[in-house]
Short mmCIF file of C-alpha atoms in Angstrom, two decimals:
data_model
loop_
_atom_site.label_atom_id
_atom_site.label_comp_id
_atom_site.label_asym_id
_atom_site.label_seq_id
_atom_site.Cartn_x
_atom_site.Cartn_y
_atom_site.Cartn_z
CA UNK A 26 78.10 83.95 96.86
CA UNK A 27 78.47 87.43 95.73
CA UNK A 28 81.94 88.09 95.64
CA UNK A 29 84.29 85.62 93.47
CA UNK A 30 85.57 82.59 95.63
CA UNK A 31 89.61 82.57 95.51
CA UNK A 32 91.07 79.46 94.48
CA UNK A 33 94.35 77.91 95.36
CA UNK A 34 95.38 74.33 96.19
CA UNK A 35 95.27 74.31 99.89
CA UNK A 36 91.48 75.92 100.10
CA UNK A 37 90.48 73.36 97.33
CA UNK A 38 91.19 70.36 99.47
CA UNK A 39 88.65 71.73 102.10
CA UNK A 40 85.01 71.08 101.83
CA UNK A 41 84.10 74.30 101.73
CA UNK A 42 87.05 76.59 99.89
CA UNK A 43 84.63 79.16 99.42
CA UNK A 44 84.88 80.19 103.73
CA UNK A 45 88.24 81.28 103.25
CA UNK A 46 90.15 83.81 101.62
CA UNK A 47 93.73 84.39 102.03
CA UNK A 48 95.90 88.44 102.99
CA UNK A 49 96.80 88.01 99.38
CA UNK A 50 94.01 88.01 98.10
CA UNK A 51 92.16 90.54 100.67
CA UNK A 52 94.75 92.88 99.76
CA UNK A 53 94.10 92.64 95.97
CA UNK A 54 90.51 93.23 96.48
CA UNK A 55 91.32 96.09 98.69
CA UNK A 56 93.07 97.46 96.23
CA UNK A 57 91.15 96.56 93.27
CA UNK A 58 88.30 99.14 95.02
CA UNK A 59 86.17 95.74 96.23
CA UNK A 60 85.06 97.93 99.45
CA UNK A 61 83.71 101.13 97.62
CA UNK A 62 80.34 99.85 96.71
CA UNK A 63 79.69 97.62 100.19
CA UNK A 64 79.51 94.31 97.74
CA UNK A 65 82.83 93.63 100.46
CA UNK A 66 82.91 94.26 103.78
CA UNK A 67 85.49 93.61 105.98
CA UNK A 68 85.38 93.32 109.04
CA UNK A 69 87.88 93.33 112.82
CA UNK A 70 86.83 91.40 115.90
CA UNK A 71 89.78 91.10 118.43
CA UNK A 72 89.35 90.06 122.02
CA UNK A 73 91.15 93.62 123.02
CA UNK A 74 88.58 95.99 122.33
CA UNK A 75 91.34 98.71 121.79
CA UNK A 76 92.65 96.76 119.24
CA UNK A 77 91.19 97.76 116.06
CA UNK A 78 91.75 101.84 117.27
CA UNK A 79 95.51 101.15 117.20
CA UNK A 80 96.00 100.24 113.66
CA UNK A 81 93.58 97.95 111.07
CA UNK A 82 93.14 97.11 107.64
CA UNK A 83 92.01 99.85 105.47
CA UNK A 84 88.68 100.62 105.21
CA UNK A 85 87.92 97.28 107.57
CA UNK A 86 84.77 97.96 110.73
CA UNK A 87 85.18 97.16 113.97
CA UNK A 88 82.71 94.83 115.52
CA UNK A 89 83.04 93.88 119.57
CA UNK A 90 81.76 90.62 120.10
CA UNK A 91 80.76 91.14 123.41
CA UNK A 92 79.36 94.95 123.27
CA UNK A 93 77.88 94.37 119.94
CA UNK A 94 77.19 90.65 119.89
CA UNK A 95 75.86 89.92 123.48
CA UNK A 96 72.76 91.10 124.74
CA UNK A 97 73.58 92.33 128.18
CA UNK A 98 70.61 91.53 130.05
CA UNK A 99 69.36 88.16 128.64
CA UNK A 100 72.87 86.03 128.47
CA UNK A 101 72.05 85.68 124.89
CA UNK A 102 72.81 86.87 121.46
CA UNK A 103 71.66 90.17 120.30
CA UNK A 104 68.23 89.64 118.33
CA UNK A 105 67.38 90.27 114.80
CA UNK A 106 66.16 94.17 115.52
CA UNK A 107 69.70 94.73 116.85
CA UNK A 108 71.71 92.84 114.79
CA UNK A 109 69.96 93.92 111.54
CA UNK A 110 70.94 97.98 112.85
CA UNK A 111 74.74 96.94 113.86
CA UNK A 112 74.77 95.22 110.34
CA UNK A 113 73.52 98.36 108.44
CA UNK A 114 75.07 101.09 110.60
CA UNK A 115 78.52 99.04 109.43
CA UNK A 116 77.66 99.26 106.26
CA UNK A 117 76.50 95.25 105.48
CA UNK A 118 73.95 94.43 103.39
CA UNK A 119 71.98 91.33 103.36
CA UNK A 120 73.91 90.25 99.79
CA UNK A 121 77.97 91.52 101.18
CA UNK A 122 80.44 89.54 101.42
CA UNK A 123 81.98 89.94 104.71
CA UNK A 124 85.25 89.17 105.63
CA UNK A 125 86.31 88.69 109.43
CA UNK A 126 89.61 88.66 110.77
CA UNK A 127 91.44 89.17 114.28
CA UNK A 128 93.80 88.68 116.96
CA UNK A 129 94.81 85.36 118.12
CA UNK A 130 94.64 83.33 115.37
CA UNK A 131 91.22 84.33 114.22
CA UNK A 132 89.34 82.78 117.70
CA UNK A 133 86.98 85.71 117.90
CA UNK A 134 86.59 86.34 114.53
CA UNK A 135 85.25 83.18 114.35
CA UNK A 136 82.93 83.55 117.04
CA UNK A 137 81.61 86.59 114.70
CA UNK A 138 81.11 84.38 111.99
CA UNK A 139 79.22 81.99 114.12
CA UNK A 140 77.01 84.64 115.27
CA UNK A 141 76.70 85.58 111.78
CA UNK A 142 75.84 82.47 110.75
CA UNK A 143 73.01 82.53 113.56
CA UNK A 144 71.41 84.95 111.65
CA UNK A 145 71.93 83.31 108.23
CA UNK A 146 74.01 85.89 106.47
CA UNK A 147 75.40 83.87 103.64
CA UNK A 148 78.12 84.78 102.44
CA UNK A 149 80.80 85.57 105.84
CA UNK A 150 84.48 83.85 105.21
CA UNK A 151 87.47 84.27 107.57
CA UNK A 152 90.66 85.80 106.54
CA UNK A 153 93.17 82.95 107.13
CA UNK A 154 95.54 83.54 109.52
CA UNK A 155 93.87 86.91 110.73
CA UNK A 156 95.45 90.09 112.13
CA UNK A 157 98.68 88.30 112.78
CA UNK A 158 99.49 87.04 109.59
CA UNK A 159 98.32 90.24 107.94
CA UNK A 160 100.57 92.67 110.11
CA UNK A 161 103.83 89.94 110.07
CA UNK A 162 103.39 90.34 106.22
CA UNK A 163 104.05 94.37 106.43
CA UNK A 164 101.00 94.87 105.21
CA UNK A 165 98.60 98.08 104.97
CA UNK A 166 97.66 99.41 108.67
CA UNK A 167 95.72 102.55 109.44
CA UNK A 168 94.36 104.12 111.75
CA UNK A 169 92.04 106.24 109.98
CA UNK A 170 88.67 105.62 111.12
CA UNK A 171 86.40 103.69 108.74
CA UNK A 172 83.05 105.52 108.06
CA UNK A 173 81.01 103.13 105.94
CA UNK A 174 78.48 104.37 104.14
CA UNK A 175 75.09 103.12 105.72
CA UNK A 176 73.44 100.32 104.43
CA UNK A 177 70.06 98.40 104.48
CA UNK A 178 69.46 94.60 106.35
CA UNK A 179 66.40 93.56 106.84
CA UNK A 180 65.23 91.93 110.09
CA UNK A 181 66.22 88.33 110.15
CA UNK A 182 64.81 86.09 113.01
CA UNK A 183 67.74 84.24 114.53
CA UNK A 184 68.18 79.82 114.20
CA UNK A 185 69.96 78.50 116.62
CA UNK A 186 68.80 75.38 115.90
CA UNK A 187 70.99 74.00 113.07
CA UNK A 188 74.37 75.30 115.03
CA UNK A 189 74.37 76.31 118.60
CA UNK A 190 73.37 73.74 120.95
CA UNK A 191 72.02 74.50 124.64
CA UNK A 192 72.66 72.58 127.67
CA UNK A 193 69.58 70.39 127.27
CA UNK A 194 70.60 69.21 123.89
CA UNK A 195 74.43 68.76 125.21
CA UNK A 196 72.33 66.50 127.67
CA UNK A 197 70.04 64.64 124.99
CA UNK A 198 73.58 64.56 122.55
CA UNK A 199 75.00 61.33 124.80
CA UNK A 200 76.22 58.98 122.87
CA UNK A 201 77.43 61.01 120.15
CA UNK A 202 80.36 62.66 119.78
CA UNK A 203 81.97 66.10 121.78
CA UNK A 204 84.84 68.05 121.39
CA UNK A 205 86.39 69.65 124.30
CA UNK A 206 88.43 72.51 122.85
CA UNK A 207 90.07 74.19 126.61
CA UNK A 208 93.90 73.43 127.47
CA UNK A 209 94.74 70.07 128.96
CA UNK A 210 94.80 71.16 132.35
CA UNK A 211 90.99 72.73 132.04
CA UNK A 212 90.59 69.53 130.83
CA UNK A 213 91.76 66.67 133.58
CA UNK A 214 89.65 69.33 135.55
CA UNK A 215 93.28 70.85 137.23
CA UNK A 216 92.08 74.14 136.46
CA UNK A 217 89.00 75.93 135.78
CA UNK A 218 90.06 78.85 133.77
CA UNK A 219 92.49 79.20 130.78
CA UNK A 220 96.69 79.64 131.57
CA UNK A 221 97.02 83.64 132.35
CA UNK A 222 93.09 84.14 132.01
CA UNK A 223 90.43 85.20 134.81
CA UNK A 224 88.97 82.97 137.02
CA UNK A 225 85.66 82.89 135.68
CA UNK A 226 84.13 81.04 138.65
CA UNK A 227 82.92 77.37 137.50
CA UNK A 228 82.42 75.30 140.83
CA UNK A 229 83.73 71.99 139.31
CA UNK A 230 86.65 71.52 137.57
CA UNK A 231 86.56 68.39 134.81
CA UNK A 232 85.00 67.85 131.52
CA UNK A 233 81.23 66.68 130.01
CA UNK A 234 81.66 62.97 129.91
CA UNK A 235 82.72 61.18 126.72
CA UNK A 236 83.96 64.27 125.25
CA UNK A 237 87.06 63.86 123.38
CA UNK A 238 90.24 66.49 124.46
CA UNK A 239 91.84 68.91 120.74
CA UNK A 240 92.75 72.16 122.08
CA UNK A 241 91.38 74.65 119.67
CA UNK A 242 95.01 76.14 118.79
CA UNK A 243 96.17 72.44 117.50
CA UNK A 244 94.06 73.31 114.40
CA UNK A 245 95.80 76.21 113.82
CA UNK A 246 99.58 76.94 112.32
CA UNK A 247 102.26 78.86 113.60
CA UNK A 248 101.37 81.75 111.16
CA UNK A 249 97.71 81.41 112.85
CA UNK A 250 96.63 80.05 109.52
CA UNK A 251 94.17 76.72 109.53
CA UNK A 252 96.59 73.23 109.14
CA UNK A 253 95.66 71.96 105.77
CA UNK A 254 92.88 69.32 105.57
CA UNK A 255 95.55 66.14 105.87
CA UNK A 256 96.39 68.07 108.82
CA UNK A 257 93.42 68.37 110.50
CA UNK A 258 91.92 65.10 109.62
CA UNK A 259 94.61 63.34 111.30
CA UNK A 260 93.25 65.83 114.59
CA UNK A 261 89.65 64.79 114.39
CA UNK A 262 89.18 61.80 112.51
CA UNK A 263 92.28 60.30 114.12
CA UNK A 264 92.91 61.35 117.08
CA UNK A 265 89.49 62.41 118.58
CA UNK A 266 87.63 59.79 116.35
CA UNK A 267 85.13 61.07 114.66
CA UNK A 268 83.50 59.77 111.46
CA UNK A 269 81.99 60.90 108.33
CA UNK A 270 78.21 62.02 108.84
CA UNK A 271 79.03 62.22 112.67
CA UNK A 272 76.78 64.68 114.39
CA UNK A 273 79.24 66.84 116.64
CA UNK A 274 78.96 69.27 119.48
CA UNK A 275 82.19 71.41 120.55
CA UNK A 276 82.65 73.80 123.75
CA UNK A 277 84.88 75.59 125.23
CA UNK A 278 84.61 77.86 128.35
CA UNK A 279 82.23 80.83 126.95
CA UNK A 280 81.65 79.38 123.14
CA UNK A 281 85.03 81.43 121.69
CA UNK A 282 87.41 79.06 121.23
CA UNK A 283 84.85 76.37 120.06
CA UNK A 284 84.09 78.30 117.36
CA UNK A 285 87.36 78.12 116.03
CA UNK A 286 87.09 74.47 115.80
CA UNK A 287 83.38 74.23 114.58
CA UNK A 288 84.83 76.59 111.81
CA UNK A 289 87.20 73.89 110.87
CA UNK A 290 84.60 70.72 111.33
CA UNK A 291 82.33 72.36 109.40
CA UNK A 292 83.76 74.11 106.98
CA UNK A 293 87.14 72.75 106.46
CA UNK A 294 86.13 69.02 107.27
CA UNK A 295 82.74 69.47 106.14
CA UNK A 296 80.62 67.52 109.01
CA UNK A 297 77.09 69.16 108.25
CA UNK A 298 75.80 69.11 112.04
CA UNK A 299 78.39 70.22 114.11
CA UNK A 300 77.06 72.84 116.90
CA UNK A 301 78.49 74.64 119.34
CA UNK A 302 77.59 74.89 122.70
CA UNK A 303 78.36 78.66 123.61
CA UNK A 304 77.17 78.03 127.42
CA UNK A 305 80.16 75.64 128.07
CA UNK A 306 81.87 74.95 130.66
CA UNK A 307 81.19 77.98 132.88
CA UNK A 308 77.23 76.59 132.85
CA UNK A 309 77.96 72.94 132.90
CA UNK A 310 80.81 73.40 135.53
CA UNK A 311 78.03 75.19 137.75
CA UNK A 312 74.70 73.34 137.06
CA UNK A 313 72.86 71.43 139.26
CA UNK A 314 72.76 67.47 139.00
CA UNK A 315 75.07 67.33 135.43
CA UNK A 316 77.60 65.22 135.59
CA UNK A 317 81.13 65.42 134.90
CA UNK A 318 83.90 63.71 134.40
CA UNK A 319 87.75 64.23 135.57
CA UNK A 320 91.17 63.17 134.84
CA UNK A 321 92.08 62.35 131.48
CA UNK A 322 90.16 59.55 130.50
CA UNK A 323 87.32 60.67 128.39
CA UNK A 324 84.65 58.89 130.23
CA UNK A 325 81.51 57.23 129.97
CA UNK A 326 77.76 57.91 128.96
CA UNK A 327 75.91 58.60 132.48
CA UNK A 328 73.64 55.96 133.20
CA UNK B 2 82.64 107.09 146.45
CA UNK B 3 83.78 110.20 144.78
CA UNK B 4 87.07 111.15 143.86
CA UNK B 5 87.82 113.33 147.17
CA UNK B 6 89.45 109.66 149.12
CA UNK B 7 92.04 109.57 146.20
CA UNK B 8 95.01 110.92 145.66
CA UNK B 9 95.61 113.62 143.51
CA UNK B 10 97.09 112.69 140.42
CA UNK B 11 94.51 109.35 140.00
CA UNK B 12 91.62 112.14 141.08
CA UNK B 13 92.98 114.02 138.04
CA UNK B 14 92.59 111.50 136.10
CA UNK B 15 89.27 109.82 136.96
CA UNK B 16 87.76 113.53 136.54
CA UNK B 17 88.90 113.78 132.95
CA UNK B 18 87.39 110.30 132.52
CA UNK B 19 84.56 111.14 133.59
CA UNK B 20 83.87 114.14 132.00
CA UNK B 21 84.11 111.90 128.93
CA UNK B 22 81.07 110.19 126.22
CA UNK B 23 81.96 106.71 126.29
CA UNK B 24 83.66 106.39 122.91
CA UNK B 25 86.09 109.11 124.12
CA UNK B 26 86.78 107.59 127.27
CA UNK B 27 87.76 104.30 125.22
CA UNK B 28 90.22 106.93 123.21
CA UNK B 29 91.69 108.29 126.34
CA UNK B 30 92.23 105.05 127.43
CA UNK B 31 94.21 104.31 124.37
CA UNK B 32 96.66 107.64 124.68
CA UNK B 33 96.83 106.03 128.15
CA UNK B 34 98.59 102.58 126.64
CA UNK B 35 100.72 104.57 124.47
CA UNK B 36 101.83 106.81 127.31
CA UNK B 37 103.10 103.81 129.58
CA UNK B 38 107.06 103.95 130.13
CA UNK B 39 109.27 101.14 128.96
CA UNK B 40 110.66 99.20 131.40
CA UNK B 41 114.66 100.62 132.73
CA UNK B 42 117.20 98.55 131.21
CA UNK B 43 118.04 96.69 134.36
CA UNK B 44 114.71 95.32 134.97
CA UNK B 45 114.49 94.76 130.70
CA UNK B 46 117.02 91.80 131.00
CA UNK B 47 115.39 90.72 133.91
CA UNK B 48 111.86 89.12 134.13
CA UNK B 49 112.39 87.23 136.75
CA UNK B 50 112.03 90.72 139.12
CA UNK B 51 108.50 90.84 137.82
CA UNK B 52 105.53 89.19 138.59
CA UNK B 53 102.68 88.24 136.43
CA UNK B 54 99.16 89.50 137.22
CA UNK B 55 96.89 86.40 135.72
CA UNK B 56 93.81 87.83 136.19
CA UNK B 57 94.78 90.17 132.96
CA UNK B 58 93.35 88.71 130.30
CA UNK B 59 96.97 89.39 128.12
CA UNK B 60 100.50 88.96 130.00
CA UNK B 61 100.74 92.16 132.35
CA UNK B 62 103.85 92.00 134.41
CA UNK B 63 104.58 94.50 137.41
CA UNK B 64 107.13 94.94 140.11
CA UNK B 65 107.48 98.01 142.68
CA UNK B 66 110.96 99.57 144.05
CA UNK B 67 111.31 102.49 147.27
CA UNK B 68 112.87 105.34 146.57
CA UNK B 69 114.61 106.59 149.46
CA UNK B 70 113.43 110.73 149.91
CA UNK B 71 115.62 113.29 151.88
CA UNK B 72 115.54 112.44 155.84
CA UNK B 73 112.01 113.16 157.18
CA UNK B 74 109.49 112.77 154.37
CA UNK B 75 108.41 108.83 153.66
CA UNK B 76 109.72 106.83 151.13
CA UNK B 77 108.67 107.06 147.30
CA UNK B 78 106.80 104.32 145.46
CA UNK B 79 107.66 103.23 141.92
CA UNK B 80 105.51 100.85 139.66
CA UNK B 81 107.07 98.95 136.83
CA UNK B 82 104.82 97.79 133.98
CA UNK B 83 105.48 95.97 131.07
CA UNK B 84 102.59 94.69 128.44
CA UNK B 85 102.73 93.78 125.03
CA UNK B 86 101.44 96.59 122.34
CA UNK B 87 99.10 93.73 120.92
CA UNK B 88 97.03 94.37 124.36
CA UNK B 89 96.22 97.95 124.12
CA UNK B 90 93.57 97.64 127.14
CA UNK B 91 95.65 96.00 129.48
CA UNK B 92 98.15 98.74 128.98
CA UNK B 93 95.91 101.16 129.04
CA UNK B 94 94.88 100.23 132.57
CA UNK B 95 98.50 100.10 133.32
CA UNK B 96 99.10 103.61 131.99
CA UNK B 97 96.40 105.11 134.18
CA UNK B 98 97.70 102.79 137.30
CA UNK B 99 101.21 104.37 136.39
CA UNK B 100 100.32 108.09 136.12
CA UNK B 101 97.92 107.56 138.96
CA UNK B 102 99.97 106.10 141.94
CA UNK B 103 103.41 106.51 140.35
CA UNK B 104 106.12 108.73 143.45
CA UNK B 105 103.32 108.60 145.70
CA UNK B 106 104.04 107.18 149.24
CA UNK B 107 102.67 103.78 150.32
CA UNK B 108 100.61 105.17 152.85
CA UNK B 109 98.98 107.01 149.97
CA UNK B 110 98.58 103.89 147.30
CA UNK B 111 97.47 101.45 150.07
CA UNK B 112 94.29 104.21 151.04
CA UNK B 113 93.01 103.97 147.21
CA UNK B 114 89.91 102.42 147.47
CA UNK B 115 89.90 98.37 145.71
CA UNK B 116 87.12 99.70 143.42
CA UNK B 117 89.02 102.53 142.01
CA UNK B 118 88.62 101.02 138.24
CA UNK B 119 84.93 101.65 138.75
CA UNK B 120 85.10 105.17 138.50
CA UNK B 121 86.81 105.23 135.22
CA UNK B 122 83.55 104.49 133.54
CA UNK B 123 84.68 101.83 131.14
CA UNK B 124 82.85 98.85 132.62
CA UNK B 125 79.74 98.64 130.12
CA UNK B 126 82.24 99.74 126.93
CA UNK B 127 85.41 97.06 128.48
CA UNK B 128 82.84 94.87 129.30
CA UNK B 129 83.21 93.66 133.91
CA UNK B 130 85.67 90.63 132.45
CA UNK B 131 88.16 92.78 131.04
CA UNK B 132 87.57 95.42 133.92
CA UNK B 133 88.26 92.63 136.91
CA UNK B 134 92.40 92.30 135.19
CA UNK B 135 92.77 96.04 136.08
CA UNK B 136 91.00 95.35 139.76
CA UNK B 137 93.44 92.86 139.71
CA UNK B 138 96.68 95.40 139.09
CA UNK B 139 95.72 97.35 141.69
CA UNK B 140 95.28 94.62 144.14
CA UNK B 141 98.55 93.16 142.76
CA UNK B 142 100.49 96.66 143.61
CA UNK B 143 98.66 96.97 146.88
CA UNK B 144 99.37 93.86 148.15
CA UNK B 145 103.30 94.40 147.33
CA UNK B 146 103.49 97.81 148.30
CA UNK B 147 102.04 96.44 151.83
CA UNK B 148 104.23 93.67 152.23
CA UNK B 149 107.32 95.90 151.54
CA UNK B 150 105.73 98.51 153.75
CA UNK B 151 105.47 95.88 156.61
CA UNK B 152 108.45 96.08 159.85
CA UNK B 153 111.01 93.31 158.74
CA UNK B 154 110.72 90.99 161.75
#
């Protein structure tokens, strides 16, 4: 870790304090000069892609997670050739700490992290409670734009393995335990698409079987912050069941809002396999010969 | 398609778009969402007169009212927009659906071709998800402005 770890009582409960940092202490290291040399870098990912032009943290970069995080032609993630030139043209070294924060309590930020963490950068955190929090705190806001100074990162190869799990391993994961994050009602299979969102065209409307129903906002706070670990233990070792050493997949609809919650499973809860399964429910909901199951029972393993 | 089938004002408009690099059409798009008129107060205290558009990926709600013109010329169409500032993009769209089609008659709206947004070029820097909420506005208004175009039986 290159950049000191901020300690306070609620991070220290977590299994991994060292993910988080808080707006106070962002905006001490902003104004300490952390961002001059590139040792911090932090960074915007909102799901509006104006976002970020109408007002951000000082000196923060802007990084689209679908423009500059999804290859448009493969249905993938971009590869180590691009992502090592977004990284560098942003000003991220190999050895930065980067901070990521956004709209809607963090849910694509953390999807940036994730895809960070694909490519192994090791030292990305999330600023707790995100744009929200930062902005309800009448704190610093500009639209200036931020023109980092270029730096170097070399080509990493990406591993999905240890974290993002494709619909074949979804299939050989029976047995063990899921999380569906979607709403209730994407859930029981009512709906297919989020409240107020797009139809995004699954066929079938239901869940993978077995898979245990926390909507990903339940591990958040009003102030978008993550619930403490007391909190969020009651979530997913009560309610959905899981147990120490468990190895976990979560999913969503696209991957987004699962990688809020593999955030908190991993780091928060510290589960060391958790994955998340960024094909969700609009490939399962279409694929041929996978089963589902509806209603609100969870379900059983398919025969 | 070019920009000849649409009405003046929204053939302004996609012309400056796309005379445009892509980064500045994402900037115009942005003057666009500051541009778009706050609701009149008697439609403010009432949200019930507006209808939701789901397919916007952030709350977008629109109504449309006739204006009555002098005897002779067709009746006026006004759009009605309201969208939080935390969704620049979605009011953005509504901006350019407001300048665009704003006063015009319905005859006029309802010929504006369903794949207007297209021209705009903003589908590879929106991304086609966030484009389909603004194909979804202008559905949304056309299908209104039709059904309060239509004879009353």
């Amino acid at each position: 870790m290159s950049y000191p770890v901020e300690e306070n009582d609620k991070f220290a409960a977590y299994a991994h304090p060292e993910r988080l940092v808080s707006t106070e202490w962002l905006a001490a290291a902003i104004d300490g000069g952390a961002l001059a040399d590139g040792k911090l870098v932090v960074v915007e990912s909102d799901e509006d892609v104006l976002l970020y032009e109408t007002g951000h943290i000082p000196g923060a970069v802007k990084i689209d997670w679908h423009t500059d995080l999804n290859d448009e032609v493969t249905r993938d993630y971009v590869d180590g050739k691009a992502f090592a030139a977004l990284a560098a043209a942003k000003g991220i070294s190999r050895d930065s700490t980067v901070v990521i924060y956004g709209d809607k309590s963090n849910w694509w930020a953390a999807y940036a992290l994730w895809v960070f963490t694909l490519f192994g950068h090791e030292d990305v955190r999330l600023l707790d409670g995100g744009r929200d929090k930062w902005i309800a705190e009448d704190r610093a806001l500009t639209t200036d734009v931020t023109v980092p100074a270029p730096a170097e990162y070399p080509e990493v190869e990406r591993n999905d393995a240890p974290i993002r799990a494709f619909k074949e391993d979804v299939l050989a994961h029976f047995g063990k335990p899921l999380i569906d994050v979607r709403s209730t009602e994407e859930y029981t299979g009512q709906r297919t698409h989020m409240p107020a969102y797009p139809e995004e065209g699954a066929l079938r409307g239901g869940h993978i079987p077995t898979a245990a129903s926390i909507p990903w906002a339940r591990a958040a706070a009003e102030d978008g912050t993550y619930r403490n670990r007391a909190e969020l233990e009651a979530l997913y070792l009560g309610e959905a069941g899981l147990t120490e050493g468990d190895d976990v997949v979560a999913y969503c609809r696209i991957g987004e809002r699962s990688s809020h919650t593999w955030f908190a499973l991993k780091y928060l809860l510290g589960f060391d396999t958790v994955r998340n399964y960024d094909g969700s429910w609009t490939e399962w909901g279409n694929a041929v010969r996978v089963p589902i199951a509806k209603g609100t029972e969870r379900g059983t393993v398919p025969a | 398609m070019n920009t000849h089938a649409l009405p003046a004002p929204l053939a302004e408009i996609v012309d400056d778009f796309q005379a445009l690099t892509e980064p500045e059409r994402l900037q115009l798009l942005l003057e666009f969402s500051q541009g778009l008129p706050e609701l009149p107060d008697r439609l403010k205290d009432h949200p019930e007169l507006l209808e939701q558009v789901v397919e916007c990926q952030s709350p977008l709600f629109l109504t449309i009212e006739t204006e009555k013109n002098d005897a002779g010329s067709p009746d006026s169409v006004r759009l009605y927009f309201k969208a939080p500032k935390e969704a620049p993009t979605t009011r953005g769209f509504a901006g350019v659906l407001h300048e665009g089609l704003d006063g015009l008659t319905a005859t006029e709206i309802l010929a504006v071709p369903d794949d207007m947004p297209e021209l705009l070029g903003l589908t590879r820097a929106i991304t086609p998800l966030r484009m389909r909420g603004m194909t979804a506005m202008l559905g949304r208004i056309k299908r209104k402005v039709a059904a309060s175009a239509a004879p009353k039986a």
